[in-house]
Amino acid sequence: MIQAQLREQLPVEPTPATRSGFRLHLRQIAMLTIGAVFILVKSYEGLHAFFLSHPEVRLALLGSSAAAGLTALGALGVLFTRRISERTQDMLLGYGGGIMLAASVFSLIIPAMNQAQALGYAKTGAVLLTATGIMLGSLFVLAINHLVPHQHFIAPNPSIETTRTSRIWMFVMAVTIHNFPEGLAIGVGFGGDEMGKAIALTTGIGIQDIPEGLVVALALRTLGYSPLKSSGAGILSGLVEPVGGMLGALATGVSATALPWALAGAGGAMLFVISHEVIPESHRQGHETQATLGLLAGFVTMMLLDTLLG
């Protein structure tokens, strides 16, 4: 009996069929690995060729990715602090709104009118084109707001009944809707002819993304979410910016006539977000004066960046 048990515990000598099956399995793994490497190499070659022929898309991807990284940096701040005062949150939101407001005017709307005139439009026609583009951009974000359920940054939306688990995704969607026009604006900026203004626009949006990421993560933290979940939600919300950046740059590359429309549309989208999301959120808790001072400081910051870099 003991000998039989010992024999059962000894390693079984592989049969020829087993060895053959094992070799076949190895060959399949090797073929799949080679195929995956081939696809990755070809994809890299294709992307490399695409970016060489579309340098504005590459620059837009780099700029919007940097802005997304600064959103993540701000969101990670929740790991080191549990809360900041509501007054400070509102001032930071106002500061971000001021940067967005100046960026939409100096880096998007005014260049849209200039580009339209450069294409041969009269002054009145350029203004009408830009005004139409602004309205179309704002209507685009309005449609997204209606189609995608979301929660506001600080105060939950009482009309949306959600479980605790799904509410975090509502916040992520809210900030995603907020960040997409920013990425779009960066892409449109790099698709234009004024590189200095594009760099100033990217810098300004990146600066305001830091406190924005922190405020959003802190809002989730005060609702009882862990620091990791709160920061993770803030990081996820910023990942849409590179997508918007590439789409914005591609939109301007369709034809020369598309550039003023894209600039005006991105400006209108940002104006909608400022009026519909940022200012109401910064005024919701009764700190209108601090939020307004923050907005003015942000506006001046972006104006200086546009002057110095543009």
CSV table of C-alpha atoms in Angstrom, one decimal:
chain,number,residue,atom,x,y,z
A,1,MET,CA,0.0,0.0,0.0
A,2,ILE,CA,2.8,2.5,1.0
A,3,GLN,CA,4.7,1.6,-2.2
A,4,ALA,CA,1.6,2.2,-4.3
A,5,GLN,CA,1.2,5.6,-2.7
A,6,LEU,CA,4.9,6.5,-3.4
A,7,ARG,CA,4.5,5.4,-7.0
A,8,GLU,CA,1.5,7.7,-7.3
A,9,GLN,CA,3.5,10.7,-5.9
A,10,LEU,CA,6.5,10.1,-8.3
A,11,PRO,CA,6.6,12.3,-11.4
A,12,VAL,CA,4.9,10.6,-14.4
A,13,GLU,CA,7.2,10.1,-17.4
A,14,PRO,CA,5.8,12.3,-20.2
A,15,THR,CA,4.5,10.3,-23.1
A,16,PRO,CA,5.4,11.1,-26.8
A,17,ALA,CA,1.9,12.5,-27.3
A,18,THR,CA,2.2,14.8,-24.3
A,19,ARG,CA,5.6,16.0,-25.5
A,20,SER,CA,4.2,16.6,-29.0
A,21,GLY,CA,1.2,18.6,-27.5
A,22,PHE,CA,3.6,20.7,-25.4
A,23,ARG,CA,5.7,21.5,-28.4
A,24,LEU,CA,2.6,22.5,-30.4
A,25,HIS,CA,1.5,24.7,-27.5
A,26,LEU,CA,4.9,26.4,-27.5
A,27,ARG,CA,4.8,27.0,-31.2
A,28,GLN,CA,1.4,28.6,-30.9
A,29,ILE,CA,2.6,30.9,-28.1
A,30,ALA,CA,5.7,31.8,-30.2
A,31,MET,CA,3.6,32.5,-33.3
A,32,LEU,CA,1.2,34.7,-31.3
A,33,THR,CA,4.1,36.6,-29.8
A,34,ILE,CA,5.7,37.2,-33.1
A,35,GLY,CA,2.3,38.3,-34.5
A,36,ALA,CA,1.8,40.7,-31.7
A,37,VAL,CA,5.3,42.2,-32.1
A,38,PHE,CA,4.7,42.5,-35.8
A,39,ILE,CA,1.4,44.4,-35.2
A,40,LEU,CA,3.0,46.7,-32.7
A,41,VAL,CA,5.9,47.5,-35.0
A,42,LYS,CA,3.6,48.2,-37.9
A,43,SER,CA,1.4,50.3,-35.7
A,44,TYR,CA,4.4,52.3,-34.5
A,45,GLU,CA,5.5,52.8,-38.1
A,46,GLY,CA,2.1,53.9,-39.1
A,47,LEU,CA,1.7,56.3,-36.2
A,48,HIS,CA,5.2,57.6,-36.8
A,49,ALA,CA,4.4,58.3,-40.4
A,50,PHE,CA,1.1,59.9,-39.5
A,51,PHE,CA,2.7,62.2,-37.0
A,52,LEU,CA,5.4,63.1,-39.5
A,53,SER,CA,2.8,64.2,-42.0
A,54,HIS,CA,0.6,65.8,-39.4
A,55,PRO,CA,3.0,67.6,-37.0
A,56,GLU,CA,0.1,69.7,-35.6
A,57,VAL,CA,-1.6,66.6,-34.3
A,58,ARG,CA,1.6,65.4,-32.6
A,59,LEU,CA,2.0,68.8,-30.9
A,60,ALA,CA,-1.7,68.8,-29.9
A,61,LEU,CA,-1.3,65.3,-28.4
A,62,LEU,CA,1.7,66.3,-26.4
A,63,GLY,CA,0.1,69.6,-25.2
A,64,SER,CA,-3.2,68.0,-24.2
A,65,SER,CA,-1.4,65.1,-22.6
A,66,ALA,CA,0.6,67.5,-20.5
A,67,ALA,CA,-2.6,69.3,-19.4
A,68,ALA,CA,-4.1,65.9,-18.5
A,69,GLY,CA,-1.0,65.1,-16.5
A,70,LEU,CA,-1.4,68.4,-14.6
A,71,THR,CA,-5.0,67.4,-13.8
A,72,ALA,CA,-3.7,64.1,-12.5
A,73,LEU,CA,-1.1,66.0,-10.4
A,74,GLY,CA,-3.8,68.1,-8.8
A,75,ALA,CA,-6.0,65.0,-8.1
A,76,LEU,CA,-3.0,63.3,-6.4
A,77,GLY,CA,-2.9,66.2,-4.0
A,78,VAL,CA,-5.9,64.6,-2.2
A,79,LEU,CA,-3.4,61.9,-0.9
A,80,PHE,CA,-1.7,64.5,1.2
A,81,THR,CA,-4.6,66.6,2.4
A,82,ARG,CA,-8.1,65.6,3.5
A,83,ARG,CA,-9.8,69.0,2.9
A,84,ILE,CA,-9.3,72.6,2.1
A,85,SER,CA,-11.8,75.3,3.1
A,86,GLU,CA,-14.9,75.9,1.0
A,87,ARG,CA,-13.7,79.5,0.5
A,88,THR,CA,-10.4,78.3,-1.0
A,89,GLN,CA,-12.2,75.8,-3.2
A,90,ASP,CA,-14.4,78.5,-4.7
A,91,MET,CA,-11.5,80.8,-5.2
A,92,LEU,CA,-9.6,78.1,-7.1
A,93,LEU,CA,-12.6,77.3,-9.2
A,94,GLY,CA,-13.0,81.0,-10.0
A,95,TYR,CA,-9.3,81.2,-10.9
A,96,GLY,CA,-9.7,78.3,-13.3
A,97,GLY,CA,-12.8,79.9,-14.8
A,98,GLY,CA,-10.9,83.2,-15.3
A,99,ILE,CA,-8.1,81.4,-17.2
A,100,MET,CA,-10.6,79.7,-19.4
A,101,LEU,CA,-12.5,82.9,-20.0
A,102,ALA,CA,-9.4,84.8,-21.1
A,103,ALA,CA,-8.2,81.8,-23.2
A,104,SER,CA,-11.5,81.6,-25.0
A,105,VAL,CA,-11.3,85.3,-25.9
A,106,PHE,CA,-7.6,86.0,-26.6
A,107,SER,CA,-6.5,82.6,-27.9
A,108,LEU,CA,-9.6,81.4,-29.7
A,109,ILE,CA,-12.3,83.9,-30.5
A,110,ILE,CA,-10.1,86.8,-31.6
A,111,PRO,CA,-7.8,84.5,-33.7
A,112,ALA,CA,-11.0,83.1,-35.3
A,113,MET,CA,-12.0,86.5,-36.6
A,114,ASN,CA,-8.5,87.2,-37.8
A,115,GLN,CA,-8.3,83.9,-39.6
A,116,ALA,CA,-11.7,84.5,-41.2
A,117,GLN,CA,-10.5,87.9,-42.5
A,118,ALA,CA,-7.3,86.3,-43.8
A,119,LEU,CA,-9.5,83.9,-45.8
A,120,GLY,CA,-11.1,86.9,-47.5
A,121,TYR,CA,-14.1,87.6,-45.4
A,122,ALA,CA,-15.1,91.2,-44.7
A,123,LYS,CA,-15.0,92.4,-41.1
A,124,THR,CA,-18.8,91.9,-40.7
A,125,GLY,CA,-18.7,88.5,-42.3
A,126,ALA,CA,-15.8,87.4,-40.1
A,127,VAL,CA,-17.7,88.5,-37.0
A,128,LEU,CA,-20.9,86.7,-38.1
A,129,LEU,CA,-18.9,83.5,-38.9
A,130,THR,CA,-17.2,83.6,-35.5
A,131,ALA,CA,-20.5,84.3,-33.7
A,132,THR,CA,-22.1,81.3,-35.5
A,133,GLY,CA,-19.2,79.1,-34.5
A,134,ILE,CA,-19.4,80.2,-30.9
A,135,MET,CA,-23.1,79.2,-30.8
A,136,LEU,CA,-22.5,75.9,-32.5
A,137,GLY,CA,-19.7,75.0,-30.0
A,138,SER,CA,-21.9,75.9,-27.0
A,139,LEU,CA,-24.8,73.9,-28.4
A,140,PHE,CA,-22.5,70.9,-28.8
A,141,VAL,CA,-21.6,70.9,-25.1
A,142,LEU,CA,-25.2,71.6,-24.2
A,143,ALA,CA,-26.2,68.4,-26.1
A,144,ILE,CA,-23.5,66.4,-24.3
A,145,ASN,CA,-24.8,67.8,-21.0
A,146,HIS,CA,-28.3,66.5,-21.8
A,147,LEU,CA,-27.2,63.2,-23.2
A,148,VAL,CA,-24.8,62.2,-20.4
A,149,PRO,CA,-26.0,62.1,-16.8
A,150,HIS,CA,-23.6,63.7,-14.4
A,151,GLN,CA,-23.2,65.3,-11.0
A,152,HIS,CA,-21.9,68.7,-10.3
A,153,PHE,CA,-18.4,69.2,-8.8
A,154,ILE,CA,-19.4,70.2,-5.2
A,155,ALA,CA,-23.1,70.0,-4.6
A,156,PRO,CA,-24.8,66.7,-5.7
A,157,ASN,CA,-27.7,67.0,-8.2
A,158,PRO,CA,-30.9,66.1,-6.2
A,159,SER,CA,-32.7,65.2,-9.4
A,160,ILE,CA,-30.4,62.3,-10.1
A,161,GLU,CA,-31.0,59.3,-7.8
A,162,THR,CA,-27.8,57.3,-7.6
A,163,THR,CA,-26.1,54.7,-5.4
A,164,ARG,CA,-22.9,55.6,-3.7
A,165,THR,CA,-20.9,53.4,-6.1
A,166,SER,CA,-22.4,55.0,-9.3
A,167,ARG,CA,-22.2,58.6,-7.9
A,168,ILE,CA,-18.4,58.6,-8.4
A,169,TRP,CA,-18.9,57.9,-12.1
A,170,MET,CA,-21.4,60.8,-12.3
A,171,PHE,CA,-18.6,63.1,-11.0
A,172,VAL,CA,-16.1,61.6,-13.4
A,173,MET,CA,-18.6,62.3,-16.3
A,174,ALA,CA,-19.1,65.8,-15.1
A,175,VAL,CA,-15.4,66.7,-15.2
A,176,THR,CA,-15.0,64.8,-18.4
A,177,ILE,CA,-17.6,67.0,-20.0
A,178,HIS,CA,-15.7,70.0,-18.5
A,179,ASN,CA,-12.3,68.8,-19.8
A,180,PHE,CA,-13.2,67.8,-23.3
A,181,PRO,CA,-13.6,71.4,-24.6
A,182,GLU,CA,-10.2,72.2,-23.0
A,183,GLY,CA,-8.5,69.4,-24.9
A,184,LEU,CA,-10.4,70.5,-28.1
A,185,ALA,CA,-9.2,74.1,-27.6
A,186,ILE,CA,-5.6,73.0,-27.2
A,187,GLY,CA,-5.8,70.9,-30.4
A,188,VAL,CA,-7.4,73.7,-32.4
A,189,GLY,CA,-4.7,76.1,-31.1
A,190,PHE,CA,-1.9,73.9,-32.4
A,191,GLY,CA,-3.8,73.5,-35.7
A,192,GLY,CA,-3.6,77.2,-36.3
A,193,ASP,CA,-0.8,79.4,-37.5
A,194,GLU,CA,0.2,81.1,-34.2
A,195,MET,CA,2.4,78.7,-32.3
A,196,GLY,CA,2.9,81.2,-29.5
A,197,LYS,CA,-0.8,81.5,-28.8
A,198,ALA,CA,-1.1,77.7,-28.8
A,199,ILE,CA,1.7,77.4,-26.2
A,200,ALA,CA,0.1,80.1,-24.1
A,201,LEU,CA,-3.3,78.4,-24.3
A,202,THR,CA,-1.8,75.1,-23.3
A,203,THR,CA,0.1,76.6,-20.4
A,204,GLY,CA,-3.0,78.5,-19.1
A,205,ILE,CA,-5.2,75.4,-19.3
A,206,GLY,CA,-2.6,73.3,-17.7
A,207,ILE,CA,-2.2,75.8,-14.8
A,208,GLN,CA,-5.9,75.8,-14.1
A,209,ASP,CA,-6.1,72.0,-14.4
A,210,ILE,CA,-4.0,71.6,-11.2
A,211,PRO,CA,-6.4,73.2,-8.8
A,212,GLU,CA,-9.4,71.9,-10.7
A,213,GLY,CA,-8.1,68.3,-10.3
A,214,LEU,CA,-7.6,68.9,-6.6
A,215,VAL,CA,-11.0,70.5,-6.0
A,216,VAL,CA,-12.8,67.6,-7.7
A,217,ALA,CA,-10.9,64.9,-5.8
A,218,LEU,CA,-11.5,66.7,-2.5
A,219,ALA,CA,-15.2,66.9,-3.4
A,220,LEU,CA,-15.3,63.2,-3.7
A,221,ARG,CA,-13.2,62.8,-0.5
A,222,THR,CA,-15.7,64.8,1.5
A,223,LEU,CA,-18.4,62.4,0.3
A,224,GLY,CA,-16.6,59.5,2.0
A,225,TYR,CA,-14.6,58.0,-0.8
A,226,SER,CA,-11.1,56.8,-0.1
A,227,PRO,CA,-8.1,59.0,-1.2
A,228,LEU,CA,-7.1,56.5,-3.9
A,229,LYS,CA,-10.6,56.4,-5.4
A,230,SER,CA,-10.9,60.2,-5.2
A,231,SER,CA,-7.6,60.8,-6.9
A,232,GLY,CA,-8.2,58.0,-9.4
A,233,ALA,CA,-11.5,59.6,-10.5
A,234,GLY,CA,-9.8,62.9,-11.0
A,235,ILE,CA,-7.1,61.2,-13.1
A,236,LEU,CA,-9.6,59.4,-15.2
A,237,SER,CA,-11.5,62.6,-16.0
A,238,GLY,CA,-8.4,64.2,-17.5
A,239,LEU,CA,-7.8,61.4,-19.9
A,240,VAL,CA,-10.3,62.8,-22.3
A,241,GLU,CA,-8.1,65.9,-23.0
A,242,PRO,CA,-5.7,64.1,-25.3
A,243,VAL,CA,-8.7,62.8,-27.3
A,244,GLY,CA,-10.1,66.3,-27.6
A,245,GLY,CA,-6.7,67.6,-28.5
A,246,MET,CA,-6.2,65.2,-31.4
A,247,LEU,CA,-9.8,65.8,-32.7
A,248,GLY,CA,-9.3,69.5,-32.5
A,249,ALA,CA,-6.1,69.4,-34.5
A,250,LEU,CA,-7.6,67.0,-37.1
A,251,ALA,CA,-10.6,69.3,-37.5
A,252,THR,CA,-8.3,72.2,-38.4
A,253,GLY,CA,-6.4,70.1,-40.9
A,254,VAL,CA,-9.5,69.3,-43.0
A,255,SER,CA,-9.2,72.6,-44.9
A,256,ALA,CA,-8.1,76.2,-44.4
A,257,THR,CA,-11.7,77.3,-44.2
A,258,ALA,CA,-12.3,75.0,-41.2
A,259,LEU,CA,-9.8,76.8,-39.0
A,260,PRO,CA,-11.9,79.9,-38.0
A,261,TRP,CA,-14.9,77.6,-37.4
A,262,ALA,CA,-12.9,75.3,-35.2
A,263,LEU,CA,-11.4,78.2,-33.2
A,264,ALA,CA,-14.8,79.8,-32.7
A,265,GLY,CA,-16.5,76.5,-31.8
A,266,ALA,CA,-13.8,75.7,-29.2
A,267,GLY,CA,-14.2,79.2,-27.8
A,268,GLY,CA,-18.0,78.7,-27.6
A,269,ALA,CA,-17.6,75.3,-25.9
A,270,MET,CA,-15.3,76.8,-23.2
A,271,LEU,CA,-17.7,79.8,-22.7
A,272,PHE,CA,-20.6,77.4,-22.1
A,273,VAL,CA,-18.6,75.4,-19.5
A,274,ILE,CA,-17.6,78.6,-17.7
A,275,SER,CA,-21.1,79.9,-17.5
A,276,HIS,CA,-22.9,76.6,-17.0
A,277,GLU,CA,-20.5,74.8,-14.6
A,278,VAL,CA,-17.6,76.8,-13.2
A,279,ILE,CA,-19.2,80.1,-12.1
A,280,PRO,CA,-22.4,78.4,-10.6
A,281,GLU,CA,-20.2,75.9,-8.7
A,282,SER,CA,-17.9,78.6,-7.4
A,283,HIS,CA,-20.9,80.7,-6.2
A,284,ARG,CA,-23.0,77.8,-4.8
A,285,GLN,CA,-21.6,78.0,-1.3
A,286,GLY,CA,-21.9,81.7,-0.7
A,287,HIS,CA,-18.4,82.9,-1.5
A,288,GLU,CA,-19.1,85.0,-4.5
A,289,THR,CA,-16.6,87.7,-3.7
A,290,GLN,CA,-13.7,85.3,-3.3
A,291,ALA,CA,-14.7,83.4,-6.4
A,292,THR,CA,-15.0,86.6,-8.4
A,293,LEU,CA,-11.5,87.8,-7.2
A,294,GLY,CA,-10.2,84.4,-8.2
A,295,LEU,CA,-11.8,84.7,-11.7
A,296,LEU,CA,-10.2,88.2,-12.2
A,297,ALA,CA,-6.8,86.8,-11.1
A,298,GLY,CA,-7.1,83.9,-13.5
A,299,PHE,CA,-8.2,86.2,-16.4
A,300,VAL,CA,-5.1,88.5,-15.8
A,301,THR,CA,-2.8,85.4,-15.6
A,302,MET,CA,-4.0,84.1,-19.0
A,303,MET,CA,-3.9,87.6,-20.5
A,304,LEU,CA,-0.2,87.9,-19.4
A,305,LEU,CA,0.6,84.5,-20.7
A,306,ASP,CA,-1.0,85.3,-24.1
A,307,THR,CA,0.9,88.6,-24.3
A,308,LEU,CA,4.3,87.2,-23.2
A,309,LEU,CA,4.1,83.8,-25.1
A,310,GLY,CA,1.9,84.8,-28.0
